């Protein structure tokens, strides 16, 4: 495999441009596309997302993106999901009782709102790393990231959690398995440390494609 | 732990920040992008741009500003002012704003809140409420529109509840009584609304110093505090405010180390 581009999946997600800008800022020259051929040639794939689960799944399905994404992830190629792009990876979401992609074993549950625990969970909260990972290299455990969501992921396999956050409940705010990483927070809106995560992801993907390339790419 | 947010607010006219900013050496104190970047470096948690451009013919200057800000600023920002339809919302969000704020248009067409929440998610829809204390009442506030000029007859707490039920993800609550006086936020108003809804409330109107912000958060139960003049004129830096709030025991995101 040669160095494919970083492809951001285009399905009208609200944070599509913010994610693309952050990737551009760290030098990735992202390709924004809904074309399965672009997914196929991607060196790294990014699934953004905000809003409702049912709407997200419907749009992915309408655009014929579900199968290409599942095939890409099944091949364990570098993948980053952000916010709804993380939740979509689980089996299902309580939000409208929506079946999701089912890539990871777990469900998406609603925060219980109250006047002293507001929902959406909106603002900067801390993330504790549960292990080391190339994507969070140089980012201290306990760093602050920007969250905005009313539903949170849960996983039935605790080893999937890379980062954890507390908001009434402790929930896995970063999931990682093989070459897949997903964050509940918005790295593209989390200042320098958020950009560091994008930079780490892009460099990690680049190293992986170099390592697996039969012919060394020209520099 | 989820931290309380400190939010500088700018008034923007034809794509330029008005009511001068003098807290730091800037090449161009009217350039929203340069200011936004400076505040991001200082530790602002979010930003709000209030577009006061009078003529809708000049909206393109606002669009350019929003796009340029989104290109260079990597913290969330909200755009308010002149947003009257779901299409207006869509344009701002696609240009890179995290949220849009609606005020008069939400009162004239409350369905706009539902439509915005349905199409873009509640997290993208902020309803701004300008309220004034009803004379002689103990705890009643009336909603005003058009920058506080026109009374609506609506009770602020009831309207806040309705806005949240319709899908607002956040409420930006400004007291017209305290706004501009720098003598503190209207704690009664903040608390009445914050305790009546389960969405976050941003306190606005009356910040004169960090002690006012502490009160708005601790006693007014707000999730965030918005201020303009005290930051823009350098009376207090974001860092000073954050240190004060942290010392008062409030959860605050520390100012990031300079990169």
XYZ file of C-alpha atoms in Angstrom:
478
model
C 0.000 0.000 0.000
C 1.313 3.480 -0.816
C 0.671 6.632 1.182
C -3.014 7.201 0.644
C -4.527 10.534 1.643
C -6.313 11.275 4.881
C -9.980 11.018 3.871
C -12.719 12.727 5.879
C -16.085 11.110 5.254
C -18.572 13.621 3.866
C -22.125 12.989 4.985
C -23.130 16.546 5.981
C -21.826 16.198 9.541
C -21.902 19.523 11.365
C -18.226 19.391 12.314
C -16.986 18.237 8.906
C -15.221 21.491 8.175
C -13.798 21.955 11.662
C -12.322 18.457 11.536
C -10.905 19.060 8.054
C -9.414 22.385 9.115
C -7.726 20.818 12.135
C -6.281 18.073 9.918
C -5.131 20.700 7.435
C -3.553 22.666 10.260
C -1.367 19.693 11.193
C -0.303 19.265 7.562
C -2.515 16.393 6.452
C -4.105 17.874 3.278
C -7.342 15.978 3.926
C -9.646 14.835 1.121
C -13.328 15.345 1.962
C -15.306 12.708 0.145
C -18.335 10.430 0.074
C -16.872 8.288 -2.692
C -16.164 4.639 -1.730
C -13.197 4.712 -4.091
C -11.608 7.416 -1.935
C -12.250 5.355 1.187
C -10.602 2.427 -0.523
C -7.422 4.378 -1.320
C -7.296 6.233 2.006
C -4.160 6.102 4.109
C -6.302 7.151 7.060
C -10.039 7.560 7.403
C -11.830 10.047 9.664
C -15.520 9.889 10.547
C -16.741 13.205 12.018
C -20.226 13.724 13.427
C -22.524 15.753 15.644
C -26.276 15.676 16.106
C -28.638 12.733 16.298
C -27.762 9.026 15.975
C -30.697 8.091 13.740
C -29.964 10.972 11.375
C -26.287 10.005 11.233
C -27.005 6.358 10.447
C -29.620 7.329 7.861
C -27.214 9.638 6.055
C -24.379 7.092 6.056
C -26.759 4.519 4.679
C -28.320 6.810 2.030
C -24.878 7.614 0.680
C -23.853 3.973 0.493
C -21.084 4.505 3.036
C -21.875 1.774 5.558
C -20.300 -1.138 3.649
C -17.138 0.747 2.594
C -16.588 1.907 6.183
C -17.139 -1.569 7.614
C -14.755 -3.121 5.076
C -12.125 -0.499 5.781
C -12.332 -1.063 9.543
C -12.404 -4.862 9.143
C -9.038 -4.595 7.374
C -7.707 -2.788 10.480
C -6.607 0.293 8.577
C -6.047 3.622 10.434
C -9.393 5.083 11.458
C -10.468 7.972 13.677
C -14.053 8.559 14.811
C -15.038 11.850 16.488
C -18.083 12.420 18.738
C -21.047 10.985 16.817
C -18.388 9.350 14.636
C -17.409 7.435 17.774
C -20.916 6.576 18.918
C -21.792 5.265 15.451
C -19.180 2.517 15.901
C -21.067 0.822 18.740
C -23.880 -1.704 18.474
C -26.769 0.617 19.147
C -27.784 3.928 20.664
C -30.560 4.686 23.123
C -31.061 7.875 21.135
C -34.135 6.902 19.138
C -33.220 3.237 19.780
C -30.955 3.315 16.736
C -28.908 0.367 15.463
C -25.359 1.560 14.754
C -22.400 0.122 12.820
C -21.649 -2.557 15.418
C -17.886 -2.382 15.004
C -17.300 -2.270 18.769
C -19.219 -4.158 21.475
C -21.097 -1.600 23.524
C -24.039 0.771 23.607
C -24.712 4.477 23.742
C -26.720 5.642 26.766
C -28.353 8.914 27.768
C -27.038 11.035 30.617
C -29.707 11.517 33.280
C -30.329 15.270 33.286
C -30.980 17.317 36.424
C -30.633 21.007 37.307
C -27.266 20.339 38.929
C -26.066 17.947 36.238
C -26.895 19.698 33.024
C -27.366 17.867 29.740
C -25.806 18.294 27.204
C -22.510 17.598 28.940
C -21.016 20.769 27.486
C -17.586 22.230 28.091
C -14.045 21.229 29.037
C -13.592 18.048 31.045
C -10.603 15.902 31.898
C -9.586 12.630 30.269
C -7.476 10.054 32.127
C -5.451 7.676 29.976
C -5.803 4.028 30.962
C -2.794 2.935 28.901
C -0.234 4.223 26.446
C -1.086 4.763 22.794
C 0.643 6.517 19.871
C -2.336 8.833 19.359
C -2.098 10.341 22.847
C 1.685 10.540 22.945
C 2.825 13.787 24.569
C -0.656 14.532 25.899
C -0.651 14.283 29.713
C -3.269 12.169 31.460
C -5.836 14.480 33.040
C -5.701 16.986 30.159
C -8.826 18.992 29.325
C -10.838 18.490 26.148
C -14.037 20.048 24.811
C -17.143 17.871 25.070
C -20.681 18.450 23.882
C -23.031 15.464 23.940
C -26.186 14.176 25.615
C -25.421 10.463 25.200
C -22.268 8.610 26.192
C -20.628 5.357 25.100
C -20.386 2.232 27.225
C -18.368 -0.847 26.282
C -18.734 -4.459 27.320
C -15.000 -5.067 26.822
C -13.127 -2.776 29.225
C -9.853 -3.247 27.339
C -11.251 -1.074 24.521
C -11.173 2.044 26.697
C -8.085 4.180 26.159
C -9.358 7.257 28.017
C -11.973 7.791 30.675
C -14.058 10.779 31.796
C -16.421 11.387 34.700
C -19.760 13.159 34.405
C -22.087 11.609 36.927
C -20.945 8.293 35.499
C -17.473 7.264 34.376
C -17.548 6.594 30.666
C -14.900 5.683 28.088
C -14.183 8.980 26.313
C -11.553 7.448 24.016
C -11.814 3.959 22.531
C -9.014 2.176 20.717
C -8.603 -1.225 19.117
C -5.922 -2.138 16.595
C -5.587 0.833 14.253
C -8.954 2.301 15.181
C -9.283 5.219 17.618
C -12.406 7.164 18.545
C -12.945 10.171 20.801
C -16.155 11.395 22.393
C -14.704 14.896 22.764
C -13.887 17.262 19.899
C -10.112 17.410 19.401
C -10.714 20.007 16.670
C -12.166 22.348 19.323
C -9.768 21.509 22.133
C -6.916 23.917 21.417
C -3.286 22.804 21.115
C -3.694 19.417 22.805
C -6.571 18.537 20.503
C -4.442 19.417 17.491
C -1.703 17.227 18.985
C -4.089 14.275 18.828
C -4.766 14.911 15.129
C -1.052 15.286 14.470
C -0.289 12.048 16.337
C -2.997 10.212 14.421
C -1.790 11.431 11.035
C 1.834 10.547 11.807
C 0.872 7.152 13.189
C -1.094 6.379 10.018
C 1.829 7.511 7.887
C 4.242 5.241 9.780
C 1.855 2.331 9.417
C 1.473 2.781 5.678
C 5.249 3.058 5.300
C 5.751 -0.093 7.341
C 3.268 -2.065 5.269
C 4.375 -0.659 1.927
C 6.116 -3.239 -0.266
C 7.872 -0.476 -2.204
C 9.341 2.369 -0.137
C 7.568 5.542 -1.159
C 9.632 8.321 -2.704
C 10.338 11.136 -0.283
C -14.464 17.109 36.292
C -16.511 19.335 34.017
C -15.250 22.894 34.385
C -17.171 26.155 34.367
C -16.535 28.208 31.256
C -15.219 31.756 30.834
C -16.460 33.321 27.604
C -15.331 36.672 26.178
C -17.936 38.286 23.912
C -17.304 40.599 20.963
C -19.641 42.945 19.161
C -18.955 42.801 15.444
C -20.068 45.352 12.863
C -19.353 44.701 9.180
C -16.813 42.049 10.100
C -14.921 44.311 12.514
C -14.866 44.234 16.303
C -16.309 47.430 17.743
C -16.025 48.970 21.229
C -12.228 48.700 21.063
C -10.083 46.160 22.733
C -6.979 47.307 24.539
C -5.778 44.478 26.750
C -2.743 43.591 24.736
C -0.578 44.903 21.932
C -2.438 44.040 18.783
C -1.528 44.930 15.273
C -5.202 45.465 14.580
C -7.528 45.699 17.564
C -10.553 45.462 15.266
C -9.577 42.172 13.655
C -11.825 39.456 15.081
C -9.478 36.658 14.082
C -6.450 38.172 15.770
C -8.481 38.851 18.906
C -9.961 35.393 18.964
C -6.514 33.850 18.703
C -5.217 36.056 21.508
C -8.090 35.002 23.761
C -7.579 31.353 22.895
C -3.939 31.673 23.975
C -5.017 33.413 27.190
C -7.230 30.489 28.134
C -10.737 31.495 27.049
C -12.954 28.407 27.040
C -15.240 29.604 24.247
C -15.984 32.807 22.343
C -19.189 34.585 21.382
C -19.495 36.947 18.419
C -22.544 39.156 18.387
C -23.115 40.518 14.907
C -24.637 43.996 15.117
C -24.322 44.775 11.412
C -27.412 46.825 10.693
C -27.863 46.106 7.026
C -28.481 42.567 5.888
C -26.777 43.582 2.625
C -23.493 43.360 4.484
C -23.862 39.801 5.735
C -20.988 38.645 3.563
C -18.538 40.493 5.824
C -19.828 38.405 8.729
C -19.522 35.203 6.719
C -15.915 36.027 5.860
C -15.167 36.696 9.521
C -16.709 33.416 10.689
C -14.810 31.394 8.085
C -11.512 33.135 8.840
C -11.991 32.594 12.572
C -12.775 28.927 12.097
C -9.615 28.540 10.016
C -7.366 29.727 12.804
C -9.156 29.268 16.120
C -9.441 25.815 17.648
C -11.849 26.451 20.511
C -15.646 26.608 20.112
C -17.359 29.829 19.155
C -20.948 30.974 18.885
C -22.369 33.505 16.444
C -25.480 35.518 17.281
C -27.295 38.434 15.711
C -29.366 38.499 12.564
C -30.118 34.775 12.501
C -33.745 34.463 11.435
C -34.120 31.112 9.715
C -32.811 27.561 9.630
C -30.943 28.559 6.485
C -29.156 31.367 8.372
C -28.204 28.785 11.009
C -26.958 26.312 8.426
C -24.751 28.920 6.773
C -23.084 29.930 10.055
C -22.560 26.336 11.203
C -21.152 25.284 7.852
C -18.777 28.228 7.878
C -17.389 26.859 11.124
C -19.336 28.290 14.072
C -19.970 25.679 16.767
C -23.306 27.161 17.781
C -25.715 29.851 16.709
C -27.565 32.091 19.104
C -31.099 33.305 18.438
C -33.047 35.859 20.446
C -35.802 37.990 18.887
C -36.370 35.478 16.090
C -36.915 32.693 18.655
C -39.692 34.707 20.259
C -41.269 35.683 16.964
C -41.024 32.129 15.620
C -40.517 29.636 18.477
C -40.669 26.752 15.962
C -37.263 27.935 14.767
C -35.800 26.413 17.949
C -37.375 23.032 17.175
C -36.290 23.148 13.565
C -32.721 24.120 14.436
C -32.441 21.396 17.076
C -33.887 18.793 14.734
C -31.650 19.687 11.811
C -28.392 20.576 13.550
C -28.722 19.078 17.037
C -29.596 20.837 20.291
C -25.919 21.434 21.010
C -25.796 23.913 18.114
C -28.782 26.026 19.213
C -28.376 28.679 21.895
C -31.411 30.749 22.866
C -30.468 34.197 24.174
C -32.881 35.730 26.665
C -32.784 39.433 27.546
C -34.766 39.998 30.741
C -35.672 42.857 33.016
C -36.872 42.581 36.604
C -40.588 43.399 36.956
C -40.852 46.456 39.203
C -42.119 45.717 42.666
C -41.935 41.962 42.155
C -39.822 39.710 44.336
C -38.711 37.311 41.684
C -40.223 37.993 38.301
C -38.519 38.984 35.095
C -39.956 39.973 31.736
C -38.385 39.079 28.387
C -37.437 41.935 26.068
C -36.464 41.855 22.397
C -34.552 44.107 19.997
C -31.655 44.654 22.350
C -33.870 45.241 25.358
C -36.151 47.857 23.797
C -39.384 45.943 23.287
C -41.298 44.256 26.117
C -42.899 40.932 25.220
C -45.083 40.205 28.222
C -43.332 36.835 28.512
C -42.115 35.607 31.895
C -38.378 34.892 31.607
C -38.430 31.627 33.569
C -41.419 30.292 31.624
C -39.820 31.273 28.327
C -36.550 29.626 29.380
C -38.399 26.387 30.113
C -40.214 26.534 26.797
C -37.007 27.228 24.871
C -35.285 24.242 26.520
C -38.292 21.991 25.879
C -38.292 23.023 22.229
C -34.683 21.911 21.927
C -32.340 24.746 22.901
C -29.075 23.155 24.049
C -28.051 26.174 26.069
C -29.485 29.495 27.293
C -27.600 32.795 27.252
C -29.293 34.886 29.944
C -28.676 38.650 30.027
C -30.084 40.962 32.661
C -30.982 44.310 31.085
C -30.941 45.820 34.588
C -27.326 44.999 35.291
C -25.886 44.997 31.758
C -23.224 47.662 31.309
C -23.043 48.616 34.991
C -20.167 46.311 35.994
C -21.797 45.909 39.402
C -22.499 42.185 39.169
C -24.847 39.793 37.401
C -28.518 39.453 38.437
C -28.049 36.387 40.632
C -31.779 35.940 41.282
C -32.551 35.782 37.573
C -29.718 33.346 36.867
C -30.668 31.061 39.695
C -34.380 31.081 38.873
C -33.680 30.046 35.289
C -30.790 27.689 35.962
C -32.772 25.759 38.574
C -35.795 25.524 36.269
C -34.040 23.918 33.293
C -31.630 21.017 32.768
C -29.627 22.665 29.981
C -26.569 24.837 30.710
C -27.040 28.571 31.365
C -24.498 31.249 30.405
C -24.602 34.288 32.697
C -24.388 37.670 30.986
C -24.706 41.343 31.892
C -22.919 43.129 34.716
C -19.480 41.570 35.100
C -17.165 44.010 36.843
C -14.698 41.559 38.290
C -13.956 37.975 39.197
C -16.004 38.112 42.406
C -19.120 38.747 40.300
C -18.317 35.703 38.218
C -17.793 33.536 41.277
C -21.217 34.581 42.492
C -22.920 33.915 39.152
C -21.460 30.404 39.085
C -21.690 29.473 42.765
C -24.957 31.193 43.718
C -26.557 31.790 40.330
C -25.859 28.156 39.356
C -24.684 29.194 35.887
C -22.476 26.824 33.882
C -20.554 29.637 32.212
C -19.962 33.368 32.515
C -19.775 35.800 29.636
C -18.076 39.196 29.807
C -16.896 41.841 27.385
C -15.506 45.117 28.737
C -13.517 43.792 31.680
C -11.523 41.589 29.320
C -11.348 43.942 26.369
C -10.107 46.899 28.419
C -7.646 44.754 30.301
C -9.228 45.330 33.705
C -8.750 41.615 34.302
C -7.082 38.960 32.214
C -8.677 35.574 31.708
C -5.874 34.092 33.751
C -6.622 36.399 36.703
C -10.298 35.546 36.555
C -9.563 31.832 36.366
C -7.149 31.949 39.287
C -9.748 33.756 41.367
C -12.488 31.257 40.515
C -10.226 28.273 41.168
C -9.250 29.724 44.549
C -12.962 30.050 45.329
C -13.244 26.290 44.809
C -14.918 26.291 41.394
C -13.795 23.722 38.797
C -11.841 25.676 36.184
C -9.682 24.634 33.237
C -6.207 26.046 33.923
C -4.751 28.388 31.326
C -2.760 26.146 28.945
C 1.006 26.540 28.924
C 2.270 28.686 26.052
C 3.217 26.538 23.097
